[in-house]
Amino acid sequence: MDLFEYQGKQYFASFGIPVSAGDVAHTVDESIAIAERIGYPVVVKAQVQVGGRGKAGGIKLANNKDEVRTHASNIIGMDIKGHKVKRVWIERASDIAEEYYASFTLDRAAKQHLLMLSAQGGVDIEEVAAKDPTAIVKLHINPIVGLSESVAKKAAVDARIPTKAQDGVASILVKLYGCFVKGDCDLAEINPLILKPTGEVHALDAKVSLDGNAAFRHPEWEAFAATQELDDREKLARDKGLQYIGLDGSVGIIANGAGLAMSTLDVVNQVGGKAANFLDIGGGANAELMTAALEVINFDTKVRSIFINIFGGITRGDEVAKGIVEAMRRVSLRAPIVIRLDGTNADEGRRILAEAGIAADKLITKSTMLEAARSAVAIANGKAV
Ligand code: GDP
Ligand code: MN
């Protein structure tokens, strides 16, 4: 679960990491009330789960009530890279002497935690990595040993953080690591981590992703979960109890099993297409489930073809075929289906589909995953089947 900046900052604060005083607002009036309470100047910050808010005009400094009104009314409702701004975070503006970068993630290959630290913060870390990889210090941390203040300080020295900021940075790194481990994060990132002219070090932004597998020991996460924003397709899928993730492409995907669904996305990608979604219908594939799956995919206006990829194990091919035939009676699809059906009772399934009297341009059967992917992508790209 990805947190909004304001939630990430609240989470940071609960682990002792210094953040600016602030509060979250849903309206212009609330924004003004918060600014009046914390004192000027303030920063009005769009709360959307996407980077580069500053460049998109979603972060503005306000010196008085009128400026808060102007900026808050511009930013609330703004669209940033497809994310609609519903809330703003109003915080006391900070004077910035320098901007750094710090993050903790899990390095699965190394089976250790990974600290990344750079004296060049405030910009995309990918940009820094591309321009000057030596500007980023990467340090593995053995989770059993943990991170001491002295090791953190050495990392700050290695990252060429100036002497006056090294202790402050080291202290925040130890706290951020505590947040990452005890707070069960997949990612805890501060960009920028700032040095103020007064010498204090302070988190100016927060990017936190929580490990959903640890939710059972964090009842406090429920408040975060309540604000998660699903797109309309995902809402519909959730209401129907489907394992669905919305993506940006034009090939709708239905597969049984998460592994096969992921491979299907890969194969579609490999032959030059883009998936519109991930959808795992799991073991059962009756008419109810297939109808629900096709309804959700049909709701997505970007979808140009639907690739159904089924490998029958427990799922039986004849059941799947009956489900598809019945679902096609119930749902009037805007895009054709390309199906690859294999495994248990696949022959029977293909016979049912062939005898159902569905127009040849509405349902195309292919015998391999690759052929089916090629066909679905060709249709999605407006080419012949
Ligand atoms: P992002 O663009 O979505 O990563 O949003 P950030 O929270 O990282 O803010 C982007 C940039 O806005 C920062 O790198 C700062 O340069 C600037 N900024 C944000 N808050 C303040 C502030 O309190 N004072 C000043 N002077 N600049 C700020
Ligand atoms: Mn940032």
CSV table of C-alpha atoms and ligand atoms in Angstrom, one decimal:
chain,number,residue,atom,x,y,z
A,1,MET,CA,0.0,0.0,0.0
A,2,ASP,CA,1.4,3.4,-1.1
A,3,LEU,CA,0.9,6.3,1.3
A,4,PHE,CA,0.2,9.9,0.4
A,5,GLU,CA,2.9,12.3,1.4
A,6,TYR,CA,1.0,13.6,4.4
A,7,GLN,CA,0.4,10.0,5.7
A,8,GLY,CA,4.1,9.2,5.1
A,9,LYS,CA,5.1,12.3,7.1
A,10,GLN,CA,2.7,11.3,9.9
A,11,TYR,CA,4.3,7.8,9.8
A,12,PHE,CA,7.8,9.3,9.8
A,13,ALA,CA,6.9,11.5,12.8
A,14,SER,CA,5.8,8.5,14.8
A,15,PHE,CA,9.3,7.1,14.4
A,16,GLY,CA,10.9,10.4,15.5
A,17,ILE,CA,11.9,11.7,12.1
A,18,PRO,CA,11.6,15.5,11.9
A,19,VAL,CA,9.0,16.9,9.5
A,20,SER,CA,7.4,20.3,9.1
A,21,ALA,CA,4.3,21.2,11.0
A,22,GLY,CA,1.3,20.9,8.8
A,23,ASP,CA,-2.2,19.5,8.2
A,24,VAL,CA,-4.3,18.1,5.4
A,25,ALA,CA,-7.1,20.0,3.8
A,26,HIS,CA,-9.9,19.1,1.4
A,27,THR,CA,-11.2,22.6,0.7
A,28,VAL,CA,-9.8,26.1,0.2
A,29,ASP,CA,-11.3,27.3,3.5
A,30,GLU,CA,-9.7,24.4,5.4
A,31,SER,CA,-6.4,25.3,3.7
A,32,ILE,CA,-6.6,28.9,4.9
A,33,ALA,CA,-7.6,27.9,8.4
A,34,ILE,CA,-4.6,25.6,8.6
A,35,ALA,CA,-2.2,28.3,7.2
A,36,GLU,CA,-3.5,30.8,9.7
A,37,ARG,CA,-2.9,28.4,12.5
A,38,ILE,CA,0.7,27.3,11.6
A,39,GLY,CA,1.8,30.7,10.4
A,40,TYR,CA,3.3,32.0,7.1
A,41,PRO,CA,5.0,31.3,4.8
A,42,VAL,CA,3.4,28.0,4.0
A,43,VAL,CA,3.7,25.5,1.2
A,44,VAL,CA,0.5,24.2,-0.5
A,45,LYS,CA,1.2,20.6,-1.7
A,46,ALA,CA,-1.0,18.5,-3.9
A,47,GLN,CA,-1.6,15.0,-2.4
A,48,VAL,CA,-1.3,12.6,-5.3
A,49,GLN,CA,0.6,9.3,-5.5
A,50,VAL,CA,2.8,10.4,-8.3
A,51,GLY,CA,6.2,12.1,-8.4
A,52,GLY,CA,7.1,15.4,-10.0
A,53,ARG,CA,4.3,17.3,-8.4
A,54,GLY,CA,6.5,20.4,-8.1
A,55,LYS,CA,7.2,20.5,-11.9
A,56,ALA,CA,3.5,20.0,-12.6
A,57,GLY,CA,2.5,23.1,-10.6
A,58,GLY,CA,1.2,21.1,-7.6
A,59,ILE,CA,3.5,22.6,-5.0
A,60,LYS,CA,3.3,26.4,-4.3
A,61,LEU,CA,4.6,28.7,-1.7
A,62,ALA,CA,2.1,31.1,-0.1
A,63,ASN,CA,3.0,34.2,2.0
A,64,ASN,CA,-0.4,35.2,3.0
A,65,LYS,CA,-4.1,34.3,3.1
A,66,ASP,CA,-4.8,35.5,-0.4
A,67,GLU,CA,-2.0,33.4,-1.8
A,68,VAL,CA,-3.2,30.3,0.0
A,69,ARG,CA,-6.6,30.9,-1.5
A,70,THR,CA,-5.2,31.3,-5.0
A,71,HIS,CA,-2.9,28.3,-4.8
A,72,ALA,CA,-5.3,26.0,-3.0
A,73,SER,CA,-8.1,26.7,-5.4
A,74,ASN,CA,-5.8,26.1,-8.4
A,75,ILE,CA,-4.4,22.9,-6.9
A,76,ILE,CA,-7.5,21.2,-5.5
A,77,GLY,CA,-9.2,19.5,-8.5
A,78,MET,CA,-6.0,19.7,-10.6
A,79,ASP,CA,-5.1,16.7,-12.7
A,80,ILE,CA,-1.5,15.6,-12.2
A,81,LYS,CA,-0.5,12.8,-14.6
A,82,GLY,CA,-4.0,11.4,-14.5
A,83,HIS,CA,-4.3,11.7,-10.7
A,84,LYS,CA,-7.0,14.1,-9.6
A,85,VAL,CA,-6.0,16.2,-6.5
A,86,LYS,CA,-8.6,15.8,-3.8
A,87,ARG,CA,-6.5,17.0,-0.8
A,88,VAL,CA,-3.7,19.4,-0.2
A,89,TRP,CA,-1.1,19.3,2.6
A,90,ILE,CA,-0.4,22.7,4.1
A,91,GLU,CA,2.9,22.9,5.9
A,92,ARG,CA,5.2,25.6,7.3
A,93,ALA,CA,7.7,26.5,4.5
A,94,SER,CA,11.3,25.6,5.2
A,95,ASP,CA,14.4,27.5,4.2
A,96,ILE,CA,16.6,25.2,2.2
A,97,ALA,CA,20.4,25.3,2.2
A,98,GLU,CA,20.9,21.9,0.5
A,99,GLU,CA,18.8,19.0,-0.7
A,100,TYR,CA,19.8,15.3,-0.3
A,101,TYR,CA,18.3,11.9,-1.0
A,102,ALA,CA,17.8,8.9,1.3
A,103,SER,CA,15.9,5.7,1.0
A,104,PHE,CA,15.7,2.1,2.3
A,105,THR,CA,14.4,-0.8,0.3
A,106,LEU,CA,14.8,-4.5,0.3
A,107,ASP,CA,17.4,-6.0,-2.1
A,108,ARG,CA,15.8,-9.4,-2.7
A,109,ALA,CA,18.8,-10.7,-4.7
A,110,ALA,CA,21.2,-9.9,-1.9
A,111,LYS,CA,18.7,-10.8,0.8
A,112,GLN,CA,19.6,-7.6,2.7
A,113,HIS,CA,18.2,-4.2,3.2
A,114,LEU,CA,19.6,-1.5,0.9
A,115,LEU,CA,20.3,2.1,1.9
A,116,MET,CA,20.7,4.6,-0.9
A,117,LEU,CA,22.1,8.0,0.0
A,118,SER,CA,23.1,11.0,-2.2
A,119,ALA,CA,24.1,14.6,-1.6
A,120,GLN,CA,22.2,15.4,-4.8
A,121,GLY,CA,18.6,15.3,-3.8
A,122,GLY,CA,15.5,17.2,-4.9
A,123,VAL,CA,15.7,15.8,-8.4
A,124,ASP,CA,14.7,12.3,-9.6
A,125,ILE,CA,17.2,9.8,-8.2
A,126,GLU,CA,17.0,8.0,-11.6
A,127,GLU,CA,18.3,11.2,-13.2
A,128,VAL,CA,21.2,11.3,-10.7
A,129,ALA,CA,21.9,7.6,-11.3
A,130,ALA,CA,22.0,8.2,-15.1
A,131,LYS,CA,24.2,11.3,-14.9
A,132,ASP,CA,26.6,10.4,-12.2
A,133,PRO,CA,26.2,6.9,-10.6
A,134,THR,CA,29.0,7.6,-8.2
A,135,ALA,CA,26.9,10.3,-6.6
A,136,ILE,CA,24.7,7.6,-5.0
A,137,VAL,CA,26.1,5.6,-2.1
A,138,LYS,CA,24.6,2.1,-1.9
A,139,LEU,CA,25.0,0.2,1.4
A,140,HIS,CA,23.7,-3.2,2.2
A,141,ILE,CA,22.5,-3.7,5.8
A,142,ASN,CA,22.3,-7.1,7.3
A,143,PRO,CA,18.9,-7.1,8.9
A,144,ILE,CA,20.2,-9.0,12.0
A,145,VAL,CA,22.9,-6.5,12.6
A,146,GLY,CA,20.9,-3.4,11.9
A,147,LEU,CA,22.2,0.1,11.2
A,148,SER,CA,24.3,1.9,13.8
A,149,GLU,CA,24.8,5.6,14.1
A,150,SER,CA,28.5,5.2,13.2
A,151,VAL,CA,27.8,3.1,10.0
A,152,ALA,CA,25.2,5.7,9.1
A,153,LYS,CA,27.7,8.5,9.5
A,154,LYS,CA,30.3,6.7,7.4
A,155,ALA,CA,27.6,6.5,4.6
A,156,ALA,CA,27.1,10.2,4.9
A,157,VAL,CA,30.8,10.8,4.6
A,158,ASP,CA,31.0,8.5,1.6
A,159,ALA,CA,28.1,10.3,0.0
A,160,ARG,CA,30.0,13.6,0.3
A,161,ILE,CA,27.4,15.1,2.6
A,162,PRO,CA,29.1,18.2,4.0
A,163,THR,CA,30.6,17.8,7.5
A,164,LYS,CA,28.1,20.2,9.2
A,165,ALA,CA,25.2,18.0,8.1
A,166,GLN,CA,26.7,14.5,8.6
A,167,ASP,CA,25.5,14.0,12.2
A,168,GLY,CA,22.0,15.2,11.4
A,169,VAL,CA,21.8,12.9,8.3
A,170,ALA,CA,23.1,9.9,10.3
A,171,SER,CA,20.6,10.4,13.0
A,172,ILE,CA,17.7,10.6,10.5
A,173,LEU,CA,19.1,7.5,8.7
A,174,VAL,CA,18.9,5.4,11.9
A,175,LYS,CA,15.4,6.6,12.5
A,176,LEU,CA,14.3,6.0,8.9
A,177,TYR,CA,15.8,2.5,9.1
A,178,GLY,CA,13.7,2.0,12.3
A,179,CYS,CA,10.6,3.1,10.4
A,180,PHE,CA,11.5,0.8,7.5
A,181,VAL,CA,11.9,-2.3,9.7
A,182,LYS,CA,9.5,-1.8,12.6
A,183,GLY,CA,7.1,0.0,10.4
A,184,ASP,CA,7.1,-2.8,7.9
A,185,CYS,CA,7.8,-0.7,4.8
A,186,ASP,CA,8.7,-2.0,1.3
A,187,LEU,CA,10.1,1.5,0.7
A,188,ALA,CA,10.9,4.5,2.9
A,189,GLU,CA,12.2,7.4,0.9
A,190,ILE,CA,13.0,11.0,1.7
A,191,ASN,CA,13.6,13.3,-1.4
A,192,PRO,CA,14.6,15.9,-0.6
A,193,LEU,CA,16.1,15.5,2.8
A,194,ILE,CA,17.1,19.1,3.5
A,195,LEU,CA,19.7,20.9,5.4
A,196,LYS,CA,18.3,24.2,6.7
A,197,PRO,CA,20.5,27.3,7.0
A,198,THR,CA,20.3,26.9,10.8
A,199,GLY,CA,22.0,23.5,10.5
A,200,GLU,CA,19.1,21.1,11.1
A,201,VAL,CA,18.3,18.2,8.9
A,202,HIS,CA,14.7,17.5,8.1
A,203,ALA,CA,12.4,15.4,5.8
A,204,LEU,CA,10.7,17.7,3.2
A,205,ASP,CA,9.0,14.9,1.3
A,206,ALA,CA,7.9,11.4,2.2
A,207,LYS,CA,7.4,8.3,0.0
A,208,VAL,CA,6.3,5.3,1.9
A,209,SER,CA,5.1,2.0,0.7
A,210,LEU,CA,3.8,-0.5,3.3
A,211,ASP,CA,4.2,-4.2,3.1
A,212,GLY,CA,0.6,-5.5,2.9
A,213,ASN,CA,1.7,-8.9,4.3
A,214,ALA,CA,2.4,-7.2,7.7
A,215,ALA,CA,-1.0,-5.5,7.9
A,216,PHE,CA,-2.2,-8.0,10.6
A,217,ARG,CA,0.2,-6.4,13.1
A,218,HIS,CA,-0.6,-2.8,12.2
A,219,PRO,CA,-4.2,-1.9,13.1
A,220,GLU,CA,-3.2,1.7,12.7
A,221,TRP,CA,-2.9,1.1,8.9
A,222,GLU,CA,-6.7,1.0,8.6
A,223,ALA,CA,-6.8,4.8,8.5
A,224,PHE,CA,-4.4,4.7,5.5
A,225,ALA,CA,-6.3,2.0,3.7
A,226,ALA,CA,-9.5,4.0,3.9
A,227,THR,CA,-8.0,6.7,1.7
A,228,GLN,CA,-6.6,4.5,-1.0
A,229,GLU,CA,-7.8,5.6,-4.4
A,230,LEU,CA,-8.9,3.0,-6.8
A,231,ASP,CA,-9.7,3.9,-10.4
A,232,ASP,CA,-13.3,3.2,-11.6
A,233,ARG,CA,-12.3,-0.1,-13.2
A,234,GLU,CA,-10.7,-1.3,-10.0
A,235,LYS,CA,-13.7,-0.3,-8.0
A,236,LEU,CA,-16.0,-2.3,-10.3
A,237,ALA,CA,-13.6,-5.2,-10.1
A,238,ARG,CA,-13.4,-5.1,-6.3
A,239,ASP,CA,-17.2,-5.0,-6.1
A,240,LYS,CA,-17.3,-8.2,-8.2
A,241,GLY,CA,-14.6,-9.8,-6.1
A,242,LEU,CA,-12.0,-10.0,-8.9
A,243,GLN,CA,-8.2,-10.0,-8.6
A,244,TYR,CA,-7.8,-7.0,-11.0
A,245,ILE,CA,-5.2,-4.3,-11.5
A,246,GLY,CA,-5.8,-1.6,-14.1
A,247,LEU,CA,-3.0,-0.7,-16.5
A,248,ASP,CA,-2.7,1.7,-19.4
A,249,GLY,CA,-2.7,-0.5,-22.6
A,250,SER,CA,-5.4,-1.7,-25.0
A,251,VAL,CA,-5.3,-5.5,-24.7
A,252,GLY,CA,-7.7,-6.7,-22.0
A,253,ILE,CA,-6.3,-9.8,-20.2
A,254,ILE,CA,-8.1,-12.7,-18.5
A,255,ALA,CA,-6.0,-15.6,-17.3
A,256,ASN,CA,-6.3,-18.3,-14.6
A,257,GLY,CA,-3.6,-18.1,-11.9
A,258,ALA,CA,-1.5,-15.1,-11.1
A,259,GLY,CA,1.6,-16.6,-12.6
A,260,LEU,CA,-0.1,-17.2,-16.0
A,261,ALA,CA,-1.6,-13.8,-15.9
A,262,MET,CA,1.8,-12.2,-15.4
A,263,SER,CA,3.3,-14.3,-18.2
A,264,THR,CA,0.5,-13.2,-20.4
A,265,LEU,CA,1.3,-9.6,-19.8
A,266,ASP,CA,5.0,-10.4,-20.6
A,267,VAL,CA,4.1,-12.1,-23.9
A,268,VAL,CA,1.7,-9.3,-24.9
A,269,ASN,CA,4.5,-6.9,-24.2
A,270,GLN,CA,7.1,-9.1,-26.1
A,271,VAL,CA,5.0,-9.0,-29.3
A,272,GLY,CA,4.6,-5.2,-29.2
A,273,GLY,CA,1.4,-4.8,-27.3
A,274,LYS,CA,0.3,-3.2,-24.0
A,275,ALA,CA,-2.0,-4.8,-21.5
A,276,ALA,CA,-5.0,-2.9,-20.3
A,277,ASN,CA,-5.1,-4.8,-17.0
A,278,PHE,CA,-4.0,-7.8,-15.0
A,279,LEU,CA,-6.9,-10.1,-14.2
A,280,ASP,CA,-6.6,-13.5,-12.5
A,281,ILE,CA,-9.8,-15.5,-12.4
A,282,GLY,CA,-8.2,-18.2,-10.3
A,283,GLY,CA,-9.3,-21.8,-10.3
A,284,GLY,CA,-13.1,-21.5,-11.1
A,285,ALA,CA,-14.2,-20.2,-14.4
A,286,ASN,CA,-18.0,-20.5,-14.4
A,287,ALA,CA,-20.4,-18.2,-16.3
A,288,GLU,CA,-20.8,-15.9,-13.3
A,289,LEU,CA,-17.1,-15.3,-13.0
A,290,MET,CA,-16.5,-15.0,-16.7
A,291,THR,CA,-19.4,-12.5,-17.0
A,292,ALA,CA,-18.0,-10.4,-14.2
A,293,ALA,CA,-14.5,-10.5,-15.7
A,294,LEU,CA,-15.7,-9.5,-19.2
A,295,GLU,CA,-17.9,-6.8,-17.7
A,296,VAL,CA,-15.0,-5.2,-16.0
A,297,ILE,CA,-12.8,-5.4,-19.1
A,298,ASN,CA,-15.7,-4.1,-21.3
A,299,PHE,CA,-16.0,-1.1,-19.0
A,300,ASP,CA,-12.5,0.0,-20.0
A,301,THR,CA,-12.9,2.1,-23.1
A,302,LYS,CA,-9.3,1.7,-24.0
A,303,VAL,CA,-9.6,-2.0,-24.6
A,304,ARG,CA,-9.4,-3.0,-28.3
A,305,SER,CA,-9.0,-6.8,-27.9
A,306,ILE,CA,-9.5,-9.3,-25.1
A,307,PHE,CA,-7.0,-12.0,-24.6
A,308,ILE,CA,-8.3,-15.0,-22.6
A,309,ASN,CA,-5.5,-17.3,-21.7
A,310,ILE,CA,-6.5,-20.4,-19.8
A,311,PHE,CA,-4.4,-23.4,-18.9
A,312,GLY,CA,-6.8,-25.9,-17.4
A,313,GLY,CA,-5.5,-27.8,-14.4
A,314,ILE,CA,-8.3,-27.9,-11.8
A,315,THR,CA,-10.1,-25.4,-14.1
A,316,ARG,CA,-11.7,-27.5,-16.8
A,317,GLY,CA,-11.7,-26.3,-20.4
A,318,ASP,CA,-15.3,-27.2,-21.0
A,319,GLU,CA,-16.4,-25.2,-18.0
A,320,VAL,CA,-14.4,-22.2,-19.2
A,321,ALA,CA,-15.9,-22.5,-22.7
A,322,LYS,CA,-19.5,-22.7,-21.3
A,323,GLY,CA,-18.7,-19.7,-19.1
A,324,ILE,CA,-17.5,-17.7,-22.1
A,325,VAL,CA,-20.5,-18.6,-24.3
A,326,GLU,CA,-22.9,-17.7,-21.5
A,327,ALA,CA,-21.0,-14.5,-20.7
A,328,MET,CA,-21.0,-13.4,-24.3
A,329,ARG,CA,-24.8,-13.7,-24.3
A,330,ARG,CA,-25.1,-11.5,-21.2
A,331,VAL,CA,-22.5,-8.9,-22.1
A,332,SER,CA,-22.4,-7.0,-25.3
A,333,LEU,CA,-18.6,-6.7,-25.9
A,334,ARG,CA,-17.0,-3.8,-27.7
A,335,ALA,CA,-13.9,-5.7,-28.5
A,336,PRO,CA,-13.3,-9.2,-30.0
A,337,ILE,CA,-11.9,-12.1,-27.9
A,338,VAL,CA,-8.8,-14.0,-28.7
A,339,ILE,CA,-8.7,-17.3,-26.7
A,340,ARG,CA,-6.0,-19.8,-26.1
A,341,LEU,CA,-7.4,-22.7,-24.2
A,342,ASP,CA,-5.2,-25.6,-23.1
A,343,GLY,CA,-5.0,-28.3,-20.5
A,344,THR,CA,-7.8,-30.3,-18.9
A,345,ASN,CA,-10.7,-30.8,-21.3
A,346,ALA,CA,-9.4,-28.3,-23.8
A,347,ASP,CA,-10.6,-30.2,-26.8
A,348,GLU,CA,-14.1,-30.3,-25.4
A,349,GLY,CA,-13.9,-26.6,-24.6
A,350,ARG,CA,-12.8,-25.7,-28.1
A,351,ARG,CA,-15.7,-27.8,-29.5
A,352,ILE,CA,-18.2,-26.0,-27.3
A,353,LEU,CA,-16.8,-22.6,-28.5
A,354,ALA,CA,-16.8,-23.7,-32.2
A,355,GLU,CA,-20.4,-24.9,-32.0
A,356,ALA,CA,-21.7,-21.9,-30.2
A,357,GLY,CA,-22.4,-20.0,-33.4
A,358,ILE,CA,-20.3,-17.0,-32.4
A,359,ALA,CA,-19.2,-14.8,-35.3
A,360,ALA,CA,-15.6,-15.6,-36.4
A,361,ASP,CA,-14.5,-12.0,-35.9
A,362,LYS,CA,-15.9,-11.9,-32.4
A,363,LEU,CA,-14.1,-15.0,-31.0
A,364,ILE,CA,-10.8,-16.1,-32.4
A,365,THR,CA,-9.3,-19.4,-31.2
A,366,LYS,CA,-5.5,-19.9,-31.3
A,367,SER,CA,-3.6,-22.9,-30.2
A,368,THR,CA,-0.6,-21.3,-28.5
A,369,MET,CA,-0.1,-18.5,-26.1
A,370,LEU,CA,2.3,-16.7,-28.5
A,371,GLU,CA,-0.1,-16.9,-31.5
A,372,ALA,CA,-2.9,-15.7,-29.4
A,373,ALA,CA,-0.9,-12.8,-28.1
A,374,ARG,CA,0.2,-11.8,-31.7
A,375,SER,CA,-3.4,-11.9,-32.8
A,376,ALA,CA,-4.7,-9.9,-29.8
A,377,VAL,CA,-2.0,-7.3,-30.3
A,378,ALA,CA,-2.6,-7.1,-34.0
A,379,ILE,CA,-6.3,-6.4,-33.4
A,380,ALA,CA,-5.5,-3.9,-30.7
A,381,ASN,CA,-3.2,-2.1,-33.0
A,382,GLY,CA,-5.9,-1.9,-35.7
A,383,LYS,CA,-4.3,-4.5,-38.0
A,384,ALA,CA,-5.8,-7.7,-39.5
A,385,VAL,CA,-6.4,-10.6,-37.1
B,1,GDP,P1,7.8,16.2,-5.6
B,1,GDP,O1,8.1,17.2,-6.7
B,1,GDP,O2,6.5,15.5,-5.9
B,1,GDP,O3,8.9,15.2,-5.3
B,1,GDP,O4,7.6,17.1,-4.3
B,1,GDP,P2,8.6,17.6,-3.1
B,1,GDP,O5,7.8,17.6,-1.9
B,1,GDP,O6,9.8,16.8,-3.2
B,1,GDP,O7,8.9,19.1,-3.5
B,1,GDP,C1,9.5,19.5,-4.7
B,1,GDP,C2,10.4,20.6,-4.5
B,1,GDP,O8,9.7,21.7,-4.0
B,1,GDP,C3,11.5,20.4,-3.4
B,1,GDP,O9,12.6,19.7,-4.0
B,1,GDP,C4,11.8,21.8,-3.0
B,1,GDP,O10,12.7,22.4,-3.9
B,1,GDP,C5,10.5,22.6,-3.2
B,1,GDP,N1,9.9,22.7,-1.9
B,1,GDP,C6,9.0,21.9,-1.2
B,1,GDP,N2,8.7,22.4,0.0
B,1,GDP,C7,9.4,23.5,0.2
B,1,GDP,C8,9.6,24.4,1.3
B,1,GDP,O11,9.1,24.3,2.4
B,1,GDP,N3,10.5,25.5,1.0
B,1,GDP,C9,11.1,25.6,-0.2
B,1,GDP,N4,11.9,26.7,-0.3
B,1,GDP,N5,11.0,24.8,-1.2
B,1,GDP,C10,10.1,23.7,-1.0
B,2,MN,MN,10.1,14.7,-3.7
